[in-house]
Amino acid sequence: MSLPTGRSVLREAVSGQRKLIGGAAVLASVHQGGEALVPVIVGIVIDEAVSTGSTSALVRWIVVLAVVFGALSMSYRLAARAAERASEQAAHGLRLRLTRRVLDPRGGAESGRLPGALVNIATGDAKRVGSVNGLLPFGVAGFVGLLVSAVLLLRISVPLGLLVLLGTPPLLWLTHLVGKPLERRSGDEQERAAHASGVATDLVSGLRVLKGIGAEAAAVARYRRTSQDSLAATLRAARAHAGHDGAILALTGVFIAVVALVGANLAASGSISVGELVAAVGLAQFLLGPFQIFAWVNGQLAQSRASAGRVASVLAAQPTVTSGTGSPAERPEGGLRLRGVTHGSLTGLDLDVAPGELLGVVSPDPACAAHLLECLGRETDPASGSLELDGVAFTETDPHELRRAVLVAAHDADLFEGSLLDNVVALSRGGEGAERALTAAAADEVAQTLPEGVHTLVAERGRSLSGGQRQRVALARALAADPPVLVVHDPTTAVDAVTEARIAGELREIRRGRTTVLVTTSPALLAETDRVVVLDGGAAGAQGTHADLVHADPGYRTAVLS
């Protein structure tokens, strides 16, 4: 299957709403055709009623004019409603596609993009692409209006009709050329705006940390630079838009002036009547409407094409991990095997974890720990080597199904907006074991300090809790999930020594019989493990019990006791 492109995204947005677009185009064409008839009817009134003094003819044509205006009003309303519905439905469909791609277990959509930038693409860019469905009906209607006016002018005068028919294609081609700079600058504008939005989201989410380290000034300076770049791009796009509209208006004005001038010369020579002259001048003025529609449609299409390219870049993002089709066993034993794993700081790592083992992994280099977690969590495929669960390679298993069997709990995991209990049972099946998990993670003590206990609402990302409280609730969430294999990274870095000792003992009991990997340098946690493996230079080094390594390995003592 070919990867999405900006052009294919636009094409699919339109093809999915064909019926609504077609209906809107017919109704909008009726409106434009009726608009073109108005000056002709006025001309007939002058020739058949005003010039002759016929009251009956005057009444008759005024009634006709009223009927035409009624049809104009109704057709425009219905056309606008159908076009808007087509636009919103297409934008909604795009947002769903983008969401599915961002949440794809294979990852990749977020690579090189800040979260705020993805939000901007899924909102602003998706809306711009969807708006194409609102543009096309009126673009078609504008073309119909031109044809109707040309036919009417041909009936009045062949030279006038030919002038419109032959002069329109070059004018449309010039309009397209004028829109090219706007398309380029609109793309840059959206790119800079998305980046600024991403930086702002980043700063807000890390506000507490920034204040804690006194980095507010640096953060403000960074956002100021990003915001200024976005403002400059917006101003360039605005100038391009103004230049585009001005050029279109000038071209249209010249064209209409030529039509009016030719009509006036024909009237002066007696080739057309006074009523026909009024109709011709009215039609010339009417032409301004279709050309304004073309200018509007062309400018909006230029921006939509730029947005479609950005949407396509997310949809076409290459997955970061290989996806298999298999699933782990219904009840996995939980044996892990790593052979020759090379990724980032890891250099040919060999590691075996027996089913049901409580293994400690100590990494003096934090980068090694982070890269190990990325591989175990299937955030990436290693450059070389393999990882297996119960003898089945990770790459042969569906990433979503594998993560249900192998859960990696980061030490800085975010909490969700909702109650404390909702956060704990978020990953568990039916909320079973929540109370036991709360106790094991010492999160029950957190609940006791809150006004409504476990039912107390937690702010977004857990900002209403302290760092240690958030950490305990996140650990409780991982324990409540009760996966066959649980990988936990530094779960107690923000808690006091007494609480850490309690968690260490409870952790061993609640995970008894299920595979658990503790990536940590905490002596209290490591003392409860069955075995400890030290990562040395990205490979497996010394291993043994915590007590043996403390006595026999100076490097280990430095890593966990200093």
Coordinates of C-alpha atoms in Angstrom, one line a residue:
M1 CA 0.0 0.0 0.0
S2 CA 1.4 3.4 -1.0
L3 CA 2.1 5.9 1.7
P4 CA -0.2 8.9 2.1
T5 CA 0.8 12.1 0.4
G6 CA -0.7 15.6 0.7
R7 CA -2.5 15.1 -2.6
S8 CA -3.9 11.7 -1.6
V9 CA -5.1 13.1 1.8
L10 CA -7.0 15.9 -0.1
R11 CA -8.4 13.4 -2.6
E12 CA -9.7 11.0 0.2
A13 CA -11.2 13.9 2.1
V14 CA -13.2 14.8 -0.9
S15 CA -14.2 11.3 -2.1
G16 CA -15.6 10.5 1.4
Q17 CA -18.1 13.3 1.1
R18 CA -19.1 13.1 -2.5
K19 CA -22.9 13.1 -2.0
L20 CA -22.9 16.1 0.3
I21 CA -20.4 18.0 -2.0
G22 CA -22.5 17.2 -5.1
G23 CA -25.7 18.4 -3.4
A24 CA -24.1 21.5 -2.2
A25 CA -22.6 22.2 -5.6
V26 CA -26.0 21.9 -7.3
L27 CA -27.6 24.2 -4.8
A28 CA -24.8 26.7 -5.0
S29 CA -24.9 26.6 -8.8
V30 CA -28.6 27.4 -8.7
H31 CA -27.7 30.4 -6.5
Q32 CA -25.1 31.6 -8.9
G33 CA -27.2 31.0 -11.9
G34 CA -30.0 33.0 -10.3
E35 CA -27.6 35.8 -9.5
A36 CA -26.7 36.0 -13.2
L37 CA -30.3 36.2 -14.2
V38 CA -31.0 39.3 -12.0
P39 CA -29.4 41.9 -14.3
V40 CA -31.0 40.3 -17.3
I41 CA -34.4 40.5 -15.7
V42 CA -33.7 44.1 -14.8
G43 CA -32.8 44.8 -18.5
I44 CA -36.0 43.1 -19.6
V45 CA -38.0 45.3 -17.2
I46 CA -36.4 48.4 -18.7
D47 CA -37.2 47.3 -22.3
E48 CA -40.6 45.8 -21.9
A49 CA -42.1 47.8 -19.0
V50 CA -40.3 51.1 -18.3
S51 CA -39.7 52.0 -22.0
T52 CA -43.3 51.1 -23.0
G53 CA -45.0 52.2 -19.8
S54 CA -46.7 48.8 -19.4
T55 CA -47.9 48.4 -15.8
S56 CA -48.9 44.8 -16.2
A57 CA -45.4 43.9 -17.6
L58 CA -43.8 45.7 -14.7
V59 CA -45.8 43.8 -12.2
R60 CA -45.2 40.5 -14.0
W61 CA -41.4 40.9 -14.1
I62 CA -41.2 42.2 -10.5
V63 CA -43.0 39.0 -9.4
V64 CA -40.5 37.0 -11.4
L65 CA -37.7 38.9 -9.8
A66 CA -39.1 38.2 -6.3
V67 CA -39.3 34.4 -7.1
V68 CA -35.7 34.5 -8.3
F69 CA -34.6 36.2 -5.1
G70 CA -36.5 33.6 -3.0
A71 CA -34.8 30.8 -4.8
L72 CA -31.4 32.5 -4.4
S73 CA -31.9 32.8 -0.6
M74 CA -33.1 29.2 -0.1
S75 CA -30.5 27.6 -2.3
Y76 CA -27.6 29.5 -0.7
R77 CA -28.7 28.5 2.8
L78 CA -29.1 24.8 1.9
A79 CA -25.8 24.8 0.0
A80 CA -23.9 26.4 2.9
R81 CA -25.3 23.9 5.3
A82 CA -24.4 20.9 3.2
A83 CA -20.9 22.3 2.5
E84 CA -20.2 22.9 6.2
R85 CA -21.4 19.5 7.1
A86 CA -19.1 17.9 4.5
S87 CA -16.2 20.0 5.8
E88 CA -16.8 19.0 9.4
Q89 CA -17.3 15.3 8.7
A90 CA -14.1 15.2 6.6
A91 CA -12.1 17.0 9.3
H92 CA -13.5 14.6 12.0
G93 CA -12.5 11.6 9.9
L94 CA -9.0 13.0 9.5
R95 CA -8.8 13.6 13.3
L96 CA -9.8 10.0 13.9
R97 CA -7.1 8.7 11.4
L98 CA -4.5 10.9 13.0
T99 CA -5.4 9.7 16.5
R100 CA -5.3 6.0 15.4
R101 CA -1.9 6.6 13.8
V102 CA -0.5 8.4 16.9
L103 CA -1.8 5.6 19.2
D104 CA -0.6 2.9 16.9
P105 CA 1.3 0.4 19.1
R106 CA 4.2 0.4 16.6
G107 CA 4.8 4.1 17.3
G108 CA 6.7 6.4 14.9
A109 CA 4.2 9.2 14.5
E110 CA 5.6 11.1 17.5
S111 CA 9.2 10.9 16.2
G112 CA 10.7 14.4 15.9
R113 CA 7.4 16.1 16.9
L114 CA 6.4 17.7 20.2
P115 CA 3.0 16.6 21.6
G116 CA 1.7 20.2 21.0
A117 CA 2.7 20.0 17.4
L118 CA 0.7 16.8 16.9
V119 CA -2.3 18.4 18.6
N120 CA -2.0 21.4 16.2
I121 CA -1.9 19.0 13.2
A122 CA -4.9 17.1 14.4
T123 CA -6.9 20.3 15.0
G124 CA -5.8 23.2 12.8
D125 CA -4.5 21.2 9.8
A126 CA -7.3 18.7 9.8
K127 CA -9.8 21.5 9.8
R128 CA -8.1 23.2 6.9
V129 CA -8.0 20.0 4.9
G130 CA -11.7 19.3 5.7
S131 CA -12.6 22.9 4.6
V132 CA -11.8 21.8 1.0
N133 CA -15.2 20.2 0.9
G134 CA -16.8 23.6 1.7
L135 CA -14.8 25.3 -1.0
L136 CA -15.4 23.0 -4.0
P137 CA -19.2 23.5 -4.2
F138 CA -18.8 27.2 -4.4
G139 CA -15.9 26.9 -6.8
V140 CA -18.1 24.8 -9.1
A141 CA -20.9 27.3 -8.6
G142 CA -18.6 30.2 -9.6
F143 CA -17.8 28.3 -12.8
V144 CA -21.5 27.7 -13.5
G145 CA -22.1 31.4 -12.9
L146 CA -19.5 32.3 -15.4
L147 CA -21.0 29.9 -18.0
V148 CA -24.5 31.3 -17.4
S149 CA -23.3 34.9 -17.7
A150 CA -21.3 34.0 -20.9
V151 CA -24.4 32.3 -22.5
L152 CA -26.6 35.3 -21.5
L153 CA -24.0 37.7 -22.9
L154 CA -23.8 35.6 -26.1
R155 CA -27.6 36.1 -26.5
I156 CA -27.1 39.8 -26.0
S157 CA -24.0 40.1 -28.1
V158 CA -21.6 37.4 -29.5
P159 CA -18.5 39.6 -29.0
L160 CA -19.3 40.0 -25.3
G161 CA -20.0 36.3 -24.8
L162 CA -16.8 35.3 -26.6
L163 CA -14.8 37.8 -24.5
V164 CA -16.0 36.1 -21.3
L165 CA -15.5 32.5 -22.6
L166 CA -12.1 33.1 -24.1
G167 CA -10.8 35.5 -21.3
T168 CA -11.7 33.3 -18.3
P169 CA -9.2 30.4 -18.8
P170 CA -6.1 32.7 -18.9
L171 CA -7.4 34.6 -15.9
L172 CA -7.9 31.3 -13.9
W173 CA -4.3 30.2 -14.9
L174 CA -2.9 33.5 -13.6
T175 CA -4.9 33.1 -10.4
H176 CA -3.3 29.7 -9.9
L177 CA 0.2 31.1 -10.4
V178 CA -0.5 33.9 -7.9
G179 CA -1.5 31.4 -5.3
K180 CA 1.8 29.5 -5.3
P181 CA 3.7 31.8 -2.9
L182 CA 0.8 31.7 -0.5
E183 CA 0.9 27.9 -0.4
R184 CA 4.6 27.9 0.4
R185 CA 4.3 30.5 3.2
S186 CA 1.1 28.9 4.6
G187 CA 3.0 25.7 5.1
D188 CA 5.8 27.4 6.9
E189 CA 3.3 29.4 9.0
Q190 CA 1.6 26.2 10.2
E191 CA 4.9 24.5 10.8
R192 CA 6.1 27.3 13.0
A193 CA 2.8 27.6 14.8
A194 CA 2.8 23.9 15.6
H195 CA 6.3 24.1 16.9
A196 CA 5.4 27.1 19.1
S197 CA 2.4 25.2 20.4
G198 CA 4.5 22.2 21.2
V199 CA 7.1 24.2 23.1
A200 CA 4.3 25.9 25.1
T201 CA 2.8 22.5 26.0
D202 CA 6.2 21.3 27.0
L203 CA 6.8 24.3 29.3
V204 CA 3.5 24.1 30.9
S205 CA 3.8 20.4 31.7
G206 CA 7.3 21.0 33.2
L207 CA 6.5 24.2 35.0
R208 CA 7.0 22.8 38.5
V209 CA 10.4 21.4 37.5
L210 CA 11.5 24.6 35.9
K211 CA 10.6 26.6 39.0
G212 CA 12.4 24.1 41.1
I213 CA 15.7 24.5 39.3
G214 CA 15.3 28.2 38.7
A215 CA 15.1 27.9 34.9
E216 CA 12.1 30.1 34.3
A217 CA 14.1 32.8 32.5
A218 CA 15.7 30.3 30.1
A219 CA 12.3 28.7 29.4
V220 CA 10.7 32.1 28.7
A221 CA 13.6 33.1 26.4
R222 CA 13.2 29.8 24.5
Y223 CA 9.5 30.3 24.1
R224 CA 10.0 34.0 23.1
R225 CA 12.3 32.9 20.3
T226 CA 9.9 30.2 19.1
S227 CA 7.0 32.6 19.3
Q228 CA 8.8 35.3 17.4
D229 CA 9.7 32.8 14.6
S230 CA 6.0 31.8 14.5
L231 CA 4.9 35.5 14.4
A232 CA 7.4 36.2 11.6
A233 CA 6.1 33.2 9.6
T234 CA 2.5 34.4 10.2
L235 CA 3.2 37.9 9.0
R236 CA 4.9 36.5 5.9
A237 CA 1.8 34.4 5.2
A238 CA -0.4 37.4 5.8
R239 CA 1.6 39.5 3.4
A240 CA 1.4 36.7 0.8
H241 CA -2.4 36.5 1.4
A242 CA -2.8 40.2 1.0
G243 CA -0.7 40.2 -2.2
H244 CA -2.6 37.3 -3.5
D245 CA -6.0 38.9 -2.9
G246 CA -4.8 42.3 -4.2
A247 CA -3.5 40.7 -7.4
I248 CA -6.7 38.8 -8.0
L249 CA -8.8 41.9 -7.4
A250 CA -6.6 43.8 -9.9
L251 CA -6.8 41.1 -12.6
T252 CA -10.6 40.8 -12.1
G253 CA -11.1 44.6 -12.2
V254 CA -9.3 44.9 -15.5
F255 CA -11.3 42.0 -17.0
I256 CA -14.6 43.4 -15.9
A257 CA -13.6 46.9 -17.1
V258 CA -12.9 45.5 -20.6
V259 CA -16.3 43.7 -20.7
A260 CA -18.1 46.9 -19.7
L261 CA -16.1 48.9 -22.2
V262 CA -16.9 46.6 -25.0
G263 CA -20.6 46.6 -24.0
A264 CA -20.7 50.4 -23.9
N265 CA -19.2 50.6 -27.4
L266 CA -21.8 48.2 -28.7
A267 CA -24.6 50.2 -27.2
A268 CA -23.2 53.4 -28.6
S269 CA -23.2 51.9 -32.1
G270 CA -26.8 50.7 -31.7
S271 CA -25.9 47.0 -31.8
I272 CA -27.7 46.4 -28.4
S273 CA -30.7 48.2 -26.7
V274 CA -30.6 50.3 -23.5
G275 CA -32.0 47.4 -21.5
E276 CA -29.4 45.0 -23.0
L277 CA -26.7 47.5 -22.1
V278 CA -28.0 47.6 -18.5
A279 CA -28.1 43.8 -18.5
A280 CA -24.5 43.6 -20.0
V281 CA -23.1 46.1 -17.4
G282 CA -25.0 44.2 -14.6
L283 CA -23.5 40.9 -15.9
A284 CA -20.1 42.4 -16.0
Q285 CA -20.5 43.6 -12.4
F286 CA -21.9 40.1 -11.5
L287 CA -18.6 38.6 -12.8
L288 CA -16.9 40.1 -9.9
G289 CA -18.7 37.6 -7.6
P290 CA -17.4 34.4 -9.4
F291 CA -13.9 35.8 -9.6
Q292 CA -14.0 36.7 -5.9
I293 CA -15.1 33.1 -5.2
F294 CA -12.2 31.8 -7.3
A295 CA -9.7 34.0 -5.4
W296 CA -11.1 32.8 -2.1
V297 CA -11.2 29.2 -3.2
N298 CA -7.6 29.4 -4.6
G299 CA -6.2 31.0 -1.5
Q300 CA -7.9 28.5 0.8
L301 CA -6.8 25.6 -1.4
A302 CA -3.2 26.8 -1.2
Q303 CA -3.4 26.7 2.6
S304 CA -5.3 23.3 2.6
R305 CA -2.6 21.8 0.4
A306 CA 0.1 22.9 2.8
S307 CA -1.9 21.4 5.7
A308 CA -2.6 18.2 3.8
G309 CA 1.2 17.7 3.4
R310 CA 1.6 18.0 7.2
V311 CA -1.2 15.6 7.9
A312 CA 0.3 13.2 5.4
S313 CA 3.7 13.4 7.1
V314 CA 2.1 12.0 10.3
L315 CA 0.0 9.4 8.6
A316 CA 3.0 8.2 6.5
A317 CA 5.4 8.1 9.5
Q318 CA 7.4 4.9 9.5
P319 CA 6.7 2.6 12.6
T320 CA 9.6 2.4 15.0
V321 CA 9.1 -1.3 15.7
T322 CA 8.4 -4.3 13.6
S323 CA 4.9 -5.7 14.1
G324 CA 4.2 -9.4 14.2
T325 CA 0.8 -11.0 14.2
G326 CA 1.2 -13.5 17.1
S327 CA 0.0 -13.1 20.6
P328 CA 1.6 -14.3 23.9
A329 CA 0.2 -17.4 25.5
E330 CA -3.0 -17.0 27.5
R331 CA -1.0 -17.4 30.7
P332 CA 2.7 -16.7 29.8
E333 CA 5.3 -18.2 32.0
G334 CA 7.2 -15.0 32.0
G335 CA 10.7 -16.1 30.9
L336 CA 12.7 -13.3 29.2
R337 CA 15.8 -13.8 27.0
L338 CA 18.0 -11.1 25.5
R339 CA 20.7 -12.1 23.1
G340 CA 23.3 -9.7 21.6
V341 CA 21.0 -6.7 22.0
T342 CA 22.6 -3.5 20.7
H343 CA 20.8 -0.2 21.0
G344 CA 22.2 3.1 22.0
S345 CA 24.4 2.5 25.0
L346 CA 23.7 -1.2 25.0
T347 CA 26.4 -3.2 23.3
G348 CA 25.6 -6.9 22.7
L349 CA 23.6 -7.4 26.0
D350 CA 22.9 -11.0 26.9
L351 CA 20.4 -11.5 29.7
D352 CA 18.2 -14.3 31.0
V353 CA 15.3 -13.8 33.4
A354 CA 13.7 -17.0 34.7
P355 CA 9.9 -17.3 35.0
G356 CA 8.8 -16.0 38.4
E357 CA 12.2 -14.5 39.2
L358 CA 12.6 -11.1 40.9
L359 CA 15.6 -9.7 39.2
G360 CA 17.5 -6.5 40.0
V361 CA 19.3 -4.6 37.2
V362 CA 21.9 -2.0 38.2
S363 CA 23.1 0.4 35.6
P364 CA 25.7 3.0 36.7
D365 CA 25.1 4.7 33.3
P366 CA 21.5 6.0 33.2
A367 CA 21.5 5.9 29.4
C368 CA 21.9 2.1 29.5
A369 CA 18.9 1.8 31.8
A370 CA 16.8 4.0 29.5
H371 CA 17.8 2.1 26.4
L372 CA 17.1 -1.3 28.0
L373 CA 13.6 0.0 29.0
E374 CA 13.0 1.2 25.4
C375 CA 13.7 -2.3 24.1
L376 CA 11.7 -4.2 26.7
G377 CA 8.8 -1.8 26.3
R378 CA 8.9 -2.2 22.5
E379 CA 9.4 1.6 21.9
T380 CA 12.1 0.6 19.4
D381 CA 13.7 -2.3 17.8
P382 CA 17.4 -2.9 18.7
A383 CA 19.9 -2.3 15.9
S384 CA 20.9 -6.0 16.4
G385 CA 20.2 -8.9 18.6
S386 CA 16.8 -10.3 19.8
L387 CA 14.4 -10.3 22.7
E388 CA 12.2 -13.2 23.5
L389 CA 9.3 -13.9 25.8
D390 CA 8.9 -17.7 26.6
G391 CA 11.0 -18.4 23.5
V392 CA 9.0 -16.3 21.1
A393 CA 10.7 -13.3 19.6
F394 CA 9.3 -9.9 20.3
T395 CA 9.2 -9.1 16.6
E396 CA 6.9 -12.0 15.9
T397 CA 4.3 -10.7 18.4
D398 CA 1.8 -7.9 18.0
P399 CA 3.2 -4.9 20.1
H400 CA -0.1 -4.2 21.8
E401 CA -0.5 -7.8 22.9
L402 CA 3.1 -8.0 24.0
R403 CA 2.7 -4.9 26.2
R404 CA -0.2 -6.6 28.0
A405 CA 2.2 -9.4 28.9
V406 CA 5.3 -7.3 29.5
L407 CA 4.5 -4.0 31.2
V408 CA 7.3 -1.4 31.6
A409 CA 6.5 1.1 34.3
A410 CA 8.7 4.3 34.1
H411 CA 9.6 6.1 37.3
D412 CA 8.2 9.4 35.9
A413 CA 4.9 8.0 34.6
D414 CA 2.1 10.5 34.3
L415 CA -1.2 10.2 36.1
F416 CA -4.5 11.0 34.4
E417 CA -7.2 13.5 35.3
G418 CA -9.7 11.7 37.5
S419 CA -9.9 10.1 40.9
L420 CA -6.9 8.4 42.6
L421 CA -8.7 5.1 42.3
D422 CA -9.4 5.6 38.6
N423 CA -5.7 6.0 38.1
V424 CA -4.9 2.8 40.0
V425 CA -7.4 0.6 38.1
A426 CA -6.7 2.2 34.7
L427 CA -4.6 -0.7 33.5
S428 CA -6.2 -3.5 35.5
R429 CA -8.9 -5.9 34.3
G430 CA -12.1 -5.1 36.2
G431 CA -10.2 -3.2 38.9
E432 CA -9.4 -6.4 40.8
G433 CA -6.5 -6.2 43.3
A434 CA -6.6 -2.4 43.5
E435 CA -6.7 -2.4 47.3
R436 CA -3.8 -4.8 47.5
A437 CA -1.8 -2.8 45.0
L438 CA -2.5 0.5 46.9
T439 CA -1.1 -1.2 50.1
A440 CA 2.0 -2.6 48.4
A441 CA 2.9 0.7 46.8
A442 CA 2.2 2.6 50.1
A443 CA -0.4 4.6 48.1
D444 CA -2.9 3.8 50.8
E445 CA -1.1 6.4 53.0
V446 CA -1.5 8.9 50.2
A447 CA -5.2 8.3 50.0
Q448 CA -5.5 8.8 53.8
T449 CA -4.1 12.3 53.5
L450 CA -6.7 13.3 50.8
P451 CA -10.1 14.8 51.7
E452 CA -12.1 12.1 49.9
G453 CA -9.6 9.2 50.1
V454 CA -9.2 7.2 47.0
H455 CA -12.1 9.0 45.4
T456 CA -10.3 12.4 45.6
L457 CA -9.9 13.9 42.1
V458 CA -6.4 14.2 40.9
A459 CA -5.4 17.1 38.6
E460 CA -4.0 16.5 35.1
R461 CA -0.7 14.6 35.2
G462 CA -1.1 14.4 39.0
R463 CA 0.0 18.0 39.6
S464 CA -2.1 18.2 42.8
L465 CA 0.1 15.5 44.4
S466 CA 3.7 15.7 45.4
G467 CA 6.4 13.9 43.5
G468 CA 6.6 11.0 46.0
Q469 CA 2.8 10.7 46.1
R470 CA 2.6 10.5 42.3
Q471 CA 5.3 7.9 42.2
R472 CA 3.5 5.7 44.7
V473 CA 0.2 6.0 42.8
A474 CA 1.9 5.2 39.5
L475 CA 3.5 2.1 41.1
A476 CA 0.2 1.0 42.5
R477 CA -1.3 1.3 39.0
A478 CA 1.5 -1.0 37.6
L479 CA 1.0 -3.5 40.4
A480 CA -2.8 -3.5 40.0
A481 CA -2.4 -4.4 36.3
D482 CA -0.8 -7.7 37.5
P483 CA 1.1 -8.5 34.2
P484 CA 3.0 -11.7 33.8
V485 CA 6.2 -9.7 33.4
L486 CA 6.6 -6.3 35.2
V487 CA 9.6 -4.1 34.5
V488 CA 9.8 -1.2 37.0
H489 CA 12.3 1.6 36.8
D490 CA 13.4 3.5 40.0
P491 CA 9.9 3.4 41.7
T492 CA 11.0 4.9 45.0
T493 CA 13.4 7.8 44.1
A494 CA 11.0 10.3 45.6
V495 CA 9.9 8.5 48.8
D496 CA 11.5 8.5 52.2
A497 CA 13.7 5.5 53.5
V498 CA 11.0 4.1 55.8
T499 CA 8.4 4.0 53.0
E500 CA 10.9 2.6 50.6
A501 CA 11.7 -0.3 52.9
R502 CA 8.0 -1.0 53.3
I503 CA 7.5 -0.9 49.5
A504 CA 10.4 -3.3 49.0
G505 CA 9.0 -6.0 51.2
E506 CA 5.4 -5.6 49.8
L507 CA 6.7 -5.6 46.3
R508 CA 8.3 -9.0 46.7
E509 CA 5.1 -10.5 48.2
I510 CA 2.6 -9.1 45.7
R511 CA 4.8 -10.2 42.8
R512 CA 5.6 -13.6 44.1
G513 CA 5.4 -16.2 41.3
R514 CA 5.5 -13.6 38.5
T515 CA 8.5 -12.3 36.7
T516 CA 9.6 -8.9 37.9
V517 CA 12.6 -6.8 36.8
L518 CA 13.7 -3.9 39.0
V519 CA 15.9 -1.4 37.2
T520 CA 17.2 0.5 40.1
T521 CA 20.1 1.4 42.4
S522 CA 18.0 1.3 45.6
P523 CA 19.7 -0.9 48.2
A524 CA 16.3 -1.5 49.9
L525 CA 14.8 -2.9 46.7
L526 CA 17.9 -4.8 45.5
A527 CA 18.1 -6.5 48.9
E528 CA 14.7 -8.2 48.2
T529 CA 15.7 -9.5 44.7
D530 CA 16.6 -13.1 43.9
R531 CA 19.5 -12.0 41.8
V532 CA 21.2 -8.7 40.6
V533 CA 22.8 -8.1 37.2
V534 CA 25.2 -5.1 36.7
L535 CA 25.3 -3.5 33.3
D536 CA 28.9 -2.7 32.6
G537 CA 29.6 -0.7 29.4
G538 CA 26.3 -1.7 27.9
A539 CA 26.7 -5.4 28.5
A540 CA 26.0 -7.8 31.4
G541 CA 28.8 -7.7 34.0
A542 CA 28.9 -8.9 37.5
Q543 CA 25.9 -10.8 38.9
G544 CA 24.9 -12.4 42.2
T545 CA 22.8 -11.6 45.3
H546 CA 22.8 -8.0 46.6
A547 CA 24.8 -9.0 49.7
D548 CA 27.4 -10.9 47.7
L549 CA 28.0 -8.0 45.3
V550 CA 28.2 -5.4 48.1
H551 CA 31.0 -7.3 49.6
A552 CA 32.8 -8.4 46.5
D553 CA 32.4 -5.7 43.9
P554 CA 33.7 -2.2 44.6
G555 CA 32.0 -0.8 41.5
Y556 CA 28.6 -2.1 42.7
R557 CA 29.1 -0.7 46.2
T558 CA 29.8 2.7 44.6
A559 CA 26.7 2.5 42.4
V560 CA 24.2 1.5 45.1
L561 CA 25.6 2.8 48.3
S562 CA 27.2 6.2 47.5

